[in-house]
PDB file of C-alpha atoms and ligand atoms in Angstrom:
ATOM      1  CA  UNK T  14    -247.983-133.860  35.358  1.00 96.00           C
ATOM      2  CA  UNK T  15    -244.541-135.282  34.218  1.00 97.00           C
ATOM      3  CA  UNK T  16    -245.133-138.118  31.780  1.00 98.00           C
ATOM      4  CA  UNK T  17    -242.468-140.033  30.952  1.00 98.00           C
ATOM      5  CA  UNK T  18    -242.853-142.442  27.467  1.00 98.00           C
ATOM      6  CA  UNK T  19    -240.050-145.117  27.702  1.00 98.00           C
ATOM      7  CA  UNK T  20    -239.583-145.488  23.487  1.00 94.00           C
ATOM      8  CA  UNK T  21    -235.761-147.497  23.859  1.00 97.00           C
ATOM      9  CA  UNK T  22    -235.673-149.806  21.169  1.00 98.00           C
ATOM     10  CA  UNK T  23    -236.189-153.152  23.321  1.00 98.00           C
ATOM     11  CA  UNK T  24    -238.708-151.316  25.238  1.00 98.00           C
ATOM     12  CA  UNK T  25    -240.844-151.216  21.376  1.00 98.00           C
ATOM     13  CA  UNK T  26    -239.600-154.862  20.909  1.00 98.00           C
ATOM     14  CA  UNK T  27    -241.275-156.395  24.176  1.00 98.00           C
ATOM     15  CA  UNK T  28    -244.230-154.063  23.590  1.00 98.00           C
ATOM     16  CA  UNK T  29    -245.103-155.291  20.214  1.00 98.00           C
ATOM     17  CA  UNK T  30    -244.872-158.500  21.145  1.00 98.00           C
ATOM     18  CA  UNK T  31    -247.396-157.766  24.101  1.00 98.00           C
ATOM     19  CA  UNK T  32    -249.392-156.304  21.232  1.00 98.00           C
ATOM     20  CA  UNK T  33    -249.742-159.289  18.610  1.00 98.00           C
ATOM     21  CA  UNK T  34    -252.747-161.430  19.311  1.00 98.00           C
ATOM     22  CA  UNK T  35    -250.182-164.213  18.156  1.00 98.00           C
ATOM     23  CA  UNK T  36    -248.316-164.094  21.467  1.00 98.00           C
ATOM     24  CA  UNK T  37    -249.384-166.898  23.782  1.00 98.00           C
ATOM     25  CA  UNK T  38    -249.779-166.526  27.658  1.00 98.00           C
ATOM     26  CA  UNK T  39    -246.340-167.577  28.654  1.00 98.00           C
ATOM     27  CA  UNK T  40    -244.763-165.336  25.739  1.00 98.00           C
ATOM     28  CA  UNK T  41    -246.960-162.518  27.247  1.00 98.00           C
ATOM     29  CA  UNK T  42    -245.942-162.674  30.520  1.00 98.00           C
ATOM     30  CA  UNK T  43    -242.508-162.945  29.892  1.00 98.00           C
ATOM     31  CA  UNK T  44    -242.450-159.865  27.589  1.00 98.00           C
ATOM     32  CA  UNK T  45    -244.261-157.978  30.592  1.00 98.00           C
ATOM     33  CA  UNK T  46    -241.347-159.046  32.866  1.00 98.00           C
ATOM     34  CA  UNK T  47    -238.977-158.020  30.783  1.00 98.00           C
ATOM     35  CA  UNK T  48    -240.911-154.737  29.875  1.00 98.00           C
ATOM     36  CA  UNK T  49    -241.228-153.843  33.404  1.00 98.00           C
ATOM     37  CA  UNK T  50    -237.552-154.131  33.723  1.00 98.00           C
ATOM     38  CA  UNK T  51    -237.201-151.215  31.727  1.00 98.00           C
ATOM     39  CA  UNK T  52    -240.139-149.162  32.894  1.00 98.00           C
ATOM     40  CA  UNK T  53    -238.520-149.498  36.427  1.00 98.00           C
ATOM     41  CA  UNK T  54    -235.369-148.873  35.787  1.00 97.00           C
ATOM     42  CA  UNK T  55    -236.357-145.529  34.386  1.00 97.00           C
ATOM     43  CA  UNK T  56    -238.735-144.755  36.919  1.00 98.00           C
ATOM     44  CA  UNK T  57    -236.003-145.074  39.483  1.00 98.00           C
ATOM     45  CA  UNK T  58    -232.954-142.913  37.749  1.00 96.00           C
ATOM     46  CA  UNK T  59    -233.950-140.056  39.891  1.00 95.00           C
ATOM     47  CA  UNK T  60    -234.166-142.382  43.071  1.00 96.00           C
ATOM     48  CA  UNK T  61    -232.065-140.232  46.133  1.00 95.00           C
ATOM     49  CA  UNK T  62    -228.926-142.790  47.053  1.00 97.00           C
ATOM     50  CA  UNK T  63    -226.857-143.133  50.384  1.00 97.00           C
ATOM     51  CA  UNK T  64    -223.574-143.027  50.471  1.00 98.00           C
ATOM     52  CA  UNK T  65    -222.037-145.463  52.647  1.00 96.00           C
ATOM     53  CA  UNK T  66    -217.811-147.211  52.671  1.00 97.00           C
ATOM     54  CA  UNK T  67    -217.214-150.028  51.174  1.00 98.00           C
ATOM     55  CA  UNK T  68    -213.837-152.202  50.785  1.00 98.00           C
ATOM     56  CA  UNK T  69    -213.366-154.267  46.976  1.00 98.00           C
ATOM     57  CA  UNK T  70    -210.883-156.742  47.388  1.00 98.00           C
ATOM     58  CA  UNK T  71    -208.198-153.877  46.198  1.00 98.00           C
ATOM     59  CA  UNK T  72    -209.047-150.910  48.267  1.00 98.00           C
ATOM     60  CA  UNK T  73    -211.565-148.375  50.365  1.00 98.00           C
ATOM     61  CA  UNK T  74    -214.230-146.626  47.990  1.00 98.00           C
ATOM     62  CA  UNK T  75    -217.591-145.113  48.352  1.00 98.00           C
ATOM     63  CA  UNK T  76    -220.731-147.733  47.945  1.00 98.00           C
ATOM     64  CA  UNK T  77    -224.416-146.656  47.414  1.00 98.00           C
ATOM     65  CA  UNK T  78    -228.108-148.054  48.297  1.00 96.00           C
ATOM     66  CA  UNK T  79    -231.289-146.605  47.733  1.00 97.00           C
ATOM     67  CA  UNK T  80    -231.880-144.097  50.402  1.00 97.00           C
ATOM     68  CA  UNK T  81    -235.574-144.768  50.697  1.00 97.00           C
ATOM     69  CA  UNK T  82    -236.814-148.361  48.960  1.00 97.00           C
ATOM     70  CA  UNK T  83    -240.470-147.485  47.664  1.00 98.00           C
ATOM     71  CA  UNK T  84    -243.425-149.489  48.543  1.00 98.00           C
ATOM     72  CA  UNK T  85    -244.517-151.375  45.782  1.00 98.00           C
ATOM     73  CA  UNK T  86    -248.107-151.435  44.472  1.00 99.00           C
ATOM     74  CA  UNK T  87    -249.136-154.201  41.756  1.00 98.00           C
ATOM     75  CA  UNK T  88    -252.732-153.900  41.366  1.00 98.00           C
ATOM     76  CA  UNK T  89    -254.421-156.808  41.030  1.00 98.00           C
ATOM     77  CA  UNK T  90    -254.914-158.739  38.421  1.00 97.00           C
ATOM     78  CA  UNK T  91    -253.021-157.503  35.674  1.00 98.00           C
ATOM     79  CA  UNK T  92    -250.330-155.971  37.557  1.00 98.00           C
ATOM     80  CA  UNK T  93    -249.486-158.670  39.358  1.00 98.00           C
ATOM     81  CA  UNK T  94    -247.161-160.130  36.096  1.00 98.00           C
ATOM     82  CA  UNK T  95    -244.719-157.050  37.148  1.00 98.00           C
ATOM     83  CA  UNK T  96    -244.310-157.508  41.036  1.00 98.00           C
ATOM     84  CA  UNK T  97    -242.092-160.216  41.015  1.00 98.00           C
ATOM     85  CA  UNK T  98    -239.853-158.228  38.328  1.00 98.00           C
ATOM     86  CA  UNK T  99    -240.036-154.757  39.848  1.00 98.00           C
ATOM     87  CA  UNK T 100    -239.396-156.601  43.311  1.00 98.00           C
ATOM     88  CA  UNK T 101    -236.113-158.148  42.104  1.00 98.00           C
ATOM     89  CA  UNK T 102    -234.660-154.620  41.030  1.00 97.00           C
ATOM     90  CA  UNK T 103    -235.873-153.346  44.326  1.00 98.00           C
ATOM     91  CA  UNK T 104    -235.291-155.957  46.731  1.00 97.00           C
ATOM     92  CA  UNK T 105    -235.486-153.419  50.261  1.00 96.00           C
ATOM     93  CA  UNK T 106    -238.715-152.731  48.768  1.00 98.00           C
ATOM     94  CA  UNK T 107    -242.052-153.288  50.577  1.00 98.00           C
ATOM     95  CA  UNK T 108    -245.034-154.946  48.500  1.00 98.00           C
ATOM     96  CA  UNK T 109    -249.121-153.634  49.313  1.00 98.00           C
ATOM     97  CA  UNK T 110    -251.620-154.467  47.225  1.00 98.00           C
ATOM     98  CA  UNK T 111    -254.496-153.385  45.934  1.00 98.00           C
ATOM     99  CA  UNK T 112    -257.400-155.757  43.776  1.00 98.00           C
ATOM    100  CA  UNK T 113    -259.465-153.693  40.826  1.00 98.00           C
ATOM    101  CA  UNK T 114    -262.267-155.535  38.755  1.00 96.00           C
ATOM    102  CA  UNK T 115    -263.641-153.168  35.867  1.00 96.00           C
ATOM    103  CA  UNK T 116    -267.217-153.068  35.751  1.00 94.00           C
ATOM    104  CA  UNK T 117    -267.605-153.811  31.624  1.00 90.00           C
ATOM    105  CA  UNK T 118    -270.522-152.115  31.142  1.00 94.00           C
ATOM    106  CA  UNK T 119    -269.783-148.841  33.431  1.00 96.00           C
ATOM    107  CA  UNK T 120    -266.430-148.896  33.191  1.00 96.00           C
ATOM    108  CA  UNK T 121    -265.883-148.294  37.062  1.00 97.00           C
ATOM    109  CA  UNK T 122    -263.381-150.177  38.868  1.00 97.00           C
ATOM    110  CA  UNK T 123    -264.911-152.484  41.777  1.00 97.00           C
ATOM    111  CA  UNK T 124    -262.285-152.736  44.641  1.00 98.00           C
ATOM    112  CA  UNK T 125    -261.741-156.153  46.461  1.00 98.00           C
ATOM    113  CA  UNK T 126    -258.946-156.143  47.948  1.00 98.00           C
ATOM    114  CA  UNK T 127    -256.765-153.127  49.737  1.00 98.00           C
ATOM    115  CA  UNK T 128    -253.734-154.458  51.417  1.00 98.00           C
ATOM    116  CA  UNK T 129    -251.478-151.427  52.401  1.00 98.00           C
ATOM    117  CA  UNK T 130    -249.658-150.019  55.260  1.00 98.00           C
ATOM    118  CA  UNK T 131    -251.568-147.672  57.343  1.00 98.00           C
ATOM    119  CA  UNK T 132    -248.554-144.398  57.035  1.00 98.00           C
ATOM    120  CA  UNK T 133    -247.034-143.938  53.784  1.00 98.00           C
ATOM    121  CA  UNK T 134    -245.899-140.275  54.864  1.00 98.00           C
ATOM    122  CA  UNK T 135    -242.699-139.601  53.328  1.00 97.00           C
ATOM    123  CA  UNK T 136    -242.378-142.832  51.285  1.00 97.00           C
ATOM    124  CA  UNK T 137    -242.630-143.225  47.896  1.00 98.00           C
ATOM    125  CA  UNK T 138    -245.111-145.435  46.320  1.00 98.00           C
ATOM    126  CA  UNK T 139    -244.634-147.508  42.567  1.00 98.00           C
ATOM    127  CA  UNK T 140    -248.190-148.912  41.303  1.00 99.00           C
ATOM    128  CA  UNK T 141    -247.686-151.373  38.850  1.00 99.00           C
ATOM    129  CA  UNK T 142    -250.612-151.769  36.563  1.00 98.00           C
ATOM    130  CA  UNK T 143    -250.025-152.172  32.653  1.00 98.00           C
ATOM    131  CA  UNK T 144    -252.765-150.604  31.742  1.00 98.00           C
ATOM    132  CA  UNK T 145    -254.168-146.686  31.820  1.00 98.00           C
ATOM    133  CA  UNK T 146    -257.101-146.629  30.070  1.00 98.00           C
ATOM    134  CA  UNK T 147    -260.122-144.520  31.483  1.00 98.00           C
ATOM    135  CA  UNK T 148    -257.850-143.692  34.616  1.00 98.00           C
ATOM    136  CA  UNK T 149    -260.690-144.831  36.877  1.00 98.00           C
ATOM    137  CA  UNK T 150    -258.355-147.508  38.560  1.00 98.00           C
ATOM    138  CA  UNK T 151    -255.533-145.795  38.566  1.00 98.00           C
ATOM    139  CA  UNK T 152    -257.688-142.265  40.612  1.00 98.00           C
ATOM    140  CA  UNK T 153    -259.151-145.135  42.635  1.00 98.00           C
ATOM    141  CA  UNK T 154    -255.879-146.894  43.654  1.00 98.00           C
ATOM    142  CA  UNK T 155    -253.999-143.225  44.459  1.00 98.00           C
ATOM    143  CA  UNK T 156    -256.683-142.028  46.309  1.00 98.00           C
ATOM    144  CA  UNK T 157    -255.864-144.806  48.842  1.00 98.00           C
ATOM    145  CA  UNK T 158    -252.734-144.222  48.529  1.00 98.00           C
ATOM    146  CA  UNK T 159    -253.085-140.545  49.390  1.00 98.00           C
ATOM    147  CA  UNK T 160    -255.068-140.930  52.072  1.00 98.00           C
ATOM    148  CA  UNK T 161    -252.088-142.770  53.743  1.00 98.00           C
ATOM    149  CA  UNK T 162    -250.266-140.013  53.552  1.00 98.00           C
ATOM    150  CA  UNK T 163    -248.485-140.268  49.899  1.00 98.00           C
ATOM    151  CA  UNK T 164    -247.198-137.602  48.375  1.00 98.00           C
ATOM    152  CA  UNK T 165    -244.789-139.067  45.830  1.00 98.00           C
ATOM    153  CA  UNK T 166    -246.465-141.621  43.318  1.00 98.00           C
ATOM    154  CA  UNK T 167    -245.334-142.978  40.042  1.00 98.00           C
ATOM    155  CA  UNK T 168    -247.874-145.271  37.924  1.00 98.00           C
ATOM    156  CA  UNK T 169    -245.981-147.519  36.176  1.00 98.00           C
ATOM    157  CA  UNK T 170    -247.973-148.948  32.965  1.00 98.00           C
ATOM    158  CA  UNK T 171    -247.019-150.271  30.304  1.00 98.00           C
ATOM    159  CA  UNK T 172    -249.567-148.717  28.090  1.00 98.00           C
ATOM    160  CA  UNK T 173    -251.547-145.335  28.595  1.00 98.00           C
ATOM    161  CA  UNK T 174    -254.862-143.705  26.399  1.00 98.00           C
ATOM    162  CA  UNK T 175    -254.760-140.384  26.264  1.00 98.00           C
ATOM    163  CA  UNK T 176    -257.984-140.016  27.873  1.00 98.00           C
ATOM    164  CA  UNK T 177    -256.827-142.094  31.151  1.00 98.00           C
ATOM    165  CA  UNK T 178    -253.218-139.232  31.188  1.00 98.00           C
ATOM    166  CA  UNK T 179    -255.768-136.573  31.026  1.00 98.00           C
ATOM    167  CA  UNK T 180    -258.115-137.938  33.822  1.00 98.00           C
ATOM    168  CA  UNK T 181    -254.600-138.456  36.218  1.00 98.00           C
ATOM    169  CA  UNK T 182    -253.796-135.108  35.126  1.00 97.00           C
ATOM    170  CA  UNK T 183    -256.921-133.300  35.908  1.00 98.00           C
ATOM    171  CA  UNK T 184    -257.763-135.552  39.270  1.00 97.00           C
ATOM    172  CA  UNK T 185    -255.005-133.256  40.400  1.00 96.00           C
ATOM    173  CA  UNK T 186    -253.330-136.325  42.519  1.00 97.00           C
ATOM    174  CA  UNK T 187    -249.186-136.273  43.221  1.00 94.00           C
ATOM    175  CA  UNK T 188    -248.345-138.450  40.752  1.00 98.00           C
ATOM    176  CA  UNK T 189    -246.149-138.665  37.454  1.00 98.00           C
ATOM    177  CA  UNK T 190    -246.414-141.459  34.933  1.00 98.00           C
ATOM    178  CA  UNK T 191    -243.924-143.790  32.928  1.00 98.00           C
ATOM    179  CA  UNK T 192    -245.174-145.233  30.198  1.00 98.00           C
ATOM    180  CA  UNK T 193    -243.784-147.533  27.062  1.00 98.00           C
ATOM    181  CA  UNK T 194    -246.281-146.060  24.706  1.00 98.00           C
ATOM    182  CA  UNK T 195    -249.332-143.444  24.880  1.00 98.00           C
ATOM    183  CA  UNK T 196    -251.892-145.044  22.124  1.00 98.00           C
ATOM    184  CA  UNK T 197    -254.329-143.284  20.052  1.00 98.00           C
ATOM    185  CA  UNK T 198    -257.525-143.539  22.059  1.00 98.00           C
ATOM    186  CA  UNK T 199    -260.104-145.883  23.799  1.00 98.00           C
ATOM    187  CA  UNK T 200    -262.497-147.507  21.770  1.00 98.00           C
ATOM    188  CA  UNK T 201    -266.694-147.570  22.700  1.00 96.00           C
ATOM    189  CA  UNK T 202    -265.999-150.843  25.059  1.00 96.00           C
ATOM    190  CA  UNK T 203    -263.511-148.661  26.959  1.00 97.00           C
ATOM    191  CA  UNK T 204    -260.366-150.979  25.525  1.00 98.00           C
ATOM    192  CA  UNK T 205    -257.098-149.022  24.597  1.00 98.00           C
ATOM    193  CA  UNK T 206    -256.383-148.635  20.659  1.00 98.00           C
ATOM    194  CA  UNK T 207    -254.514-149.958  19.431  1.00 98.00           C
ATOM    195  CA  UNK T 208    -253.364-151.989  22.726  1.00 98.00           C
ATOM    196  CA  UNK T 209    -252.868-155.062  23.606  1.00 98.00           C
ATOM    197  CA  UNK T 210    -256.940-156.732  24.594  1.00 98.00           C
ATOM    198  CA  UNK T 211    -257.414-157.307  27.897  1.00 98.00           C
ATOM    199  CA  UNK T 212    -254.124-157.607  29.935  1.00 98.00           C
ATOM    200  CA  UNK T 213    -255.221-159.722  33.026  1.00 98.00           C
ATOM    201  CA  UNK T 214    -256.820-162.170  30.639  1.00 98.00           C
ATOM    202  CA  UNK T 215    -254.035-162.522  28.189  1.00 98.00           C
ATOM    203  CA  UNK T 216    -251.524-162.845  31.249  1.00 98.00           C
ATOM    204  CA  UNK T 217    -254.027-165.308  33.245  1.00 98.00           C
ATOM    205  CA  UNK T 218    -256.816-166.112  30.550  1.00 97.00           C
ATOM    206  CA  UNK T 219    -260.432-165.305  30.351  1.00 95.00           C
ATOM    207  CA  UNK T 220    -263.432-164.949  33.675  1.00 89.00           C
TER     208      UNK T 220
HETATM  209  O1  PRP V 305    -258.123-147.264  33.405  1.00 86.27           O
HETATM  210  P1  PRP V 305    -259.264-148.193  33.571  1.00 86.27           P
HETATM  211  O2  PRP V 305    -260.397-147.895  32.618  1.00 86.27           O
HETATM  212  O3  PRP V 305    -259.762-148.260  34.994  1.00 86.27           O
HETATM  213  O4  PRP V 305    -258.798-149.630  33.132  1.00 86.27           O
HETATM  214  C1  PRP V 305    -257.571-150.155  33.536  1.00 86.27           C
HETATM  215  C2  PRP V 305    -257.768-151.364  34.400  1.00 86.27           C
HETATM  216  O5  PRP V 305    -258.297-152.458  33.629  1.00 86.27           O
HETATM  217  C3  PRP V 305    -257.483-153.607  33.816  1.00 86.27           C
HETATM  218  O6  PRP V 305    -257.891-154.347  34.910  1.00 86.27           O
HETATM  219  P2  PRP V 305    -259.264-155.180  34.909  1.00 86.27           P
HETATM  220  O7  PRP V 305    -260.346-154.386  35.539  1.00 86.27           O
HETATM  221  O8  PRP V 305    -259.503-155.741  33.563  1.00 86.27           O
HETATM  222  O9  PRP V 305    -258.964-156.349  35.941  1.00 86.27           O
HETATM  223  P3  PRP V 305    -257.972-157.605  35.758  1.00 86.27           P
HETATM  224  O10 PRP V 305    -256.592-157.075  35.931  1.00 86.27           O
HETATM  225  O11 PRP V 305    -258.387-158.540  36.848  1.00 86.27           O
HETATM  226  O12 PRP V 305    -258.192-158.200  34.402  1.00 86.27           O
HETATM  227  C4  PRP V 305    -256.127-153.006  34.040  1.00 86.27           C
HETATM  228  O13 PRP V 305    -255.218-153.898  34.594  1.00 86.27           O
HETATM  229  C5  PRP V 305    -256.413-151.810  34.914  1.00 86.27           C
HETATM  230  O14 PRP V 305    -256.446-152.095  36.295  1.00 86.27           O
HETATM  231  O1  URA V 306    -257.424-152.022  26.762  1.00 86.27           O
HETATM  232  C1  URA V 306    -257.624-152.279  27.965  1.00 86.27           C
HETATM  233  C2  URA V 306    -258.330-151.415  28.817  1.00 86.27           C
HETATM  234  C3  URA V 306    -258.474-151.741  30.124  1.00 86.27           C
HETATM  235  N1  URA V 306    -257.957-152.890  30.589  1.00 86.27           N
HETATM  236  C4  URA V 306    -257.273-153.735  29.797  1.00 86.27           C
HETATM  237  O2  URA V 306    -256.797-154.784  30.253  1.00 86.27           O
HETATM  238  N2  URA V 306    -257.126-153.418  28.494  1.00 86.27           N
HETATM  239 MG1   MG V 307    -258.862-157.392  32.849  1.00 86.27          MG
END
């Protein structure tokens, strides 16, 4: 599986300040924004372009657009703070969504809401969550995916455990994974460590 870690200087800066327990809900969200920026950006370098003419104001050249705008896929809550973001880099792009609650004491996600188009053959497919941790909602939220007819899916997170890159890995799904950091592990409540607490919460506060 091709894992990409995103380690650019302000990609560190926006993560740390994710991190620090300091950061308030508005600082939070806006470093997620901005994070996502990045994440995307890199996620997309590969993206296939069409040609197509164009005249500047001084003469004929040769303009470009993404040949084949991805759906995007915040899943819902936490990834929610990087639609709007990955949306304005991508604006061709279509949105689906998909709604995860993890169980705290099993640690499985509980789906509520599944809003996606019924073919995804041939298109690719962004999920935006910002956190990998077990992998269970990230399997969970392919699999639907898949079953659409997906063949070409990159998580976006901002942070990833090791153990939730080797579940993705061994589910066998087609997907590769950009990252800003891979931590050290998952602690006994199933929270990433060092990470950043509970994303949704710190983005939307505490239910
Ligand atoms: O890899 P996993 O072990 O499945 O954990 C990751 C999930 O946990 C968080 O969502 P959460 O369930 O807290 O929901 P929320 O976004 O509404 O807070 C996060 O946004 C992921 O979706
Ligand atoms: O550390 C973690 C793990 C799962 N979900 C979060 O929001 N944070
Ligand atoms: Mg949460």
């Amino acid at each position: 599986m091709d894992v990409r870690v995103v380690d650019h200087p302000l990609a560190k800066s926006r993560l740390s300040t994710m991190r620090d327990a300091r950061t308030n809900s508005a600082a939070f969200r806006a470093a997620l924004q901005e994070l996502t920026l990045m994440l995307i950006y890199e996620a997309t370098r590969e993206a296939e372009l069409a040609e197509e003419p164009i005249h500047t104001p001084v003469a004929k050249t040769t303009g470009y657009r993404i040949a084949n705008p991805p759906l995007l896929v915040p899943v819902l809550r936490a990834g929610l703070g990087m639609a709007d973001q990955a949306h304005r880099l991508i604006p061709e792009a279509q949105m689906g969504f998909v709604g995860l609650a993890r169980d705290e004491e099993t640690l499985l996600p509980t789906p509520y809401l599944e809003s996606l188009p019924a073919d995804l053959t041939g298109r690719p497919v962004l999920v935006l969550d910002p956190m990998l941790a077990t992998g269970g909602s990230m399997v969970h939220t392919i699999e639907l995916l898949v079953e659409r007819g997906a063949t070409d899916v990159t998580a976006i997170c901002t942070l990833a455990a090791p153990e939730g890159v080797q579940r993705l890995e061994e589910a066998g799904l087609p997907v590769r994974v950009v990252t800003a950091s891979i931590d050290e592990r998952l602690n006994e409540s199933g929270y990433i460590v060092p990470g950043l607490g509970d994303a949704g919460d710190r983005e939307y506060g505490a239910v």
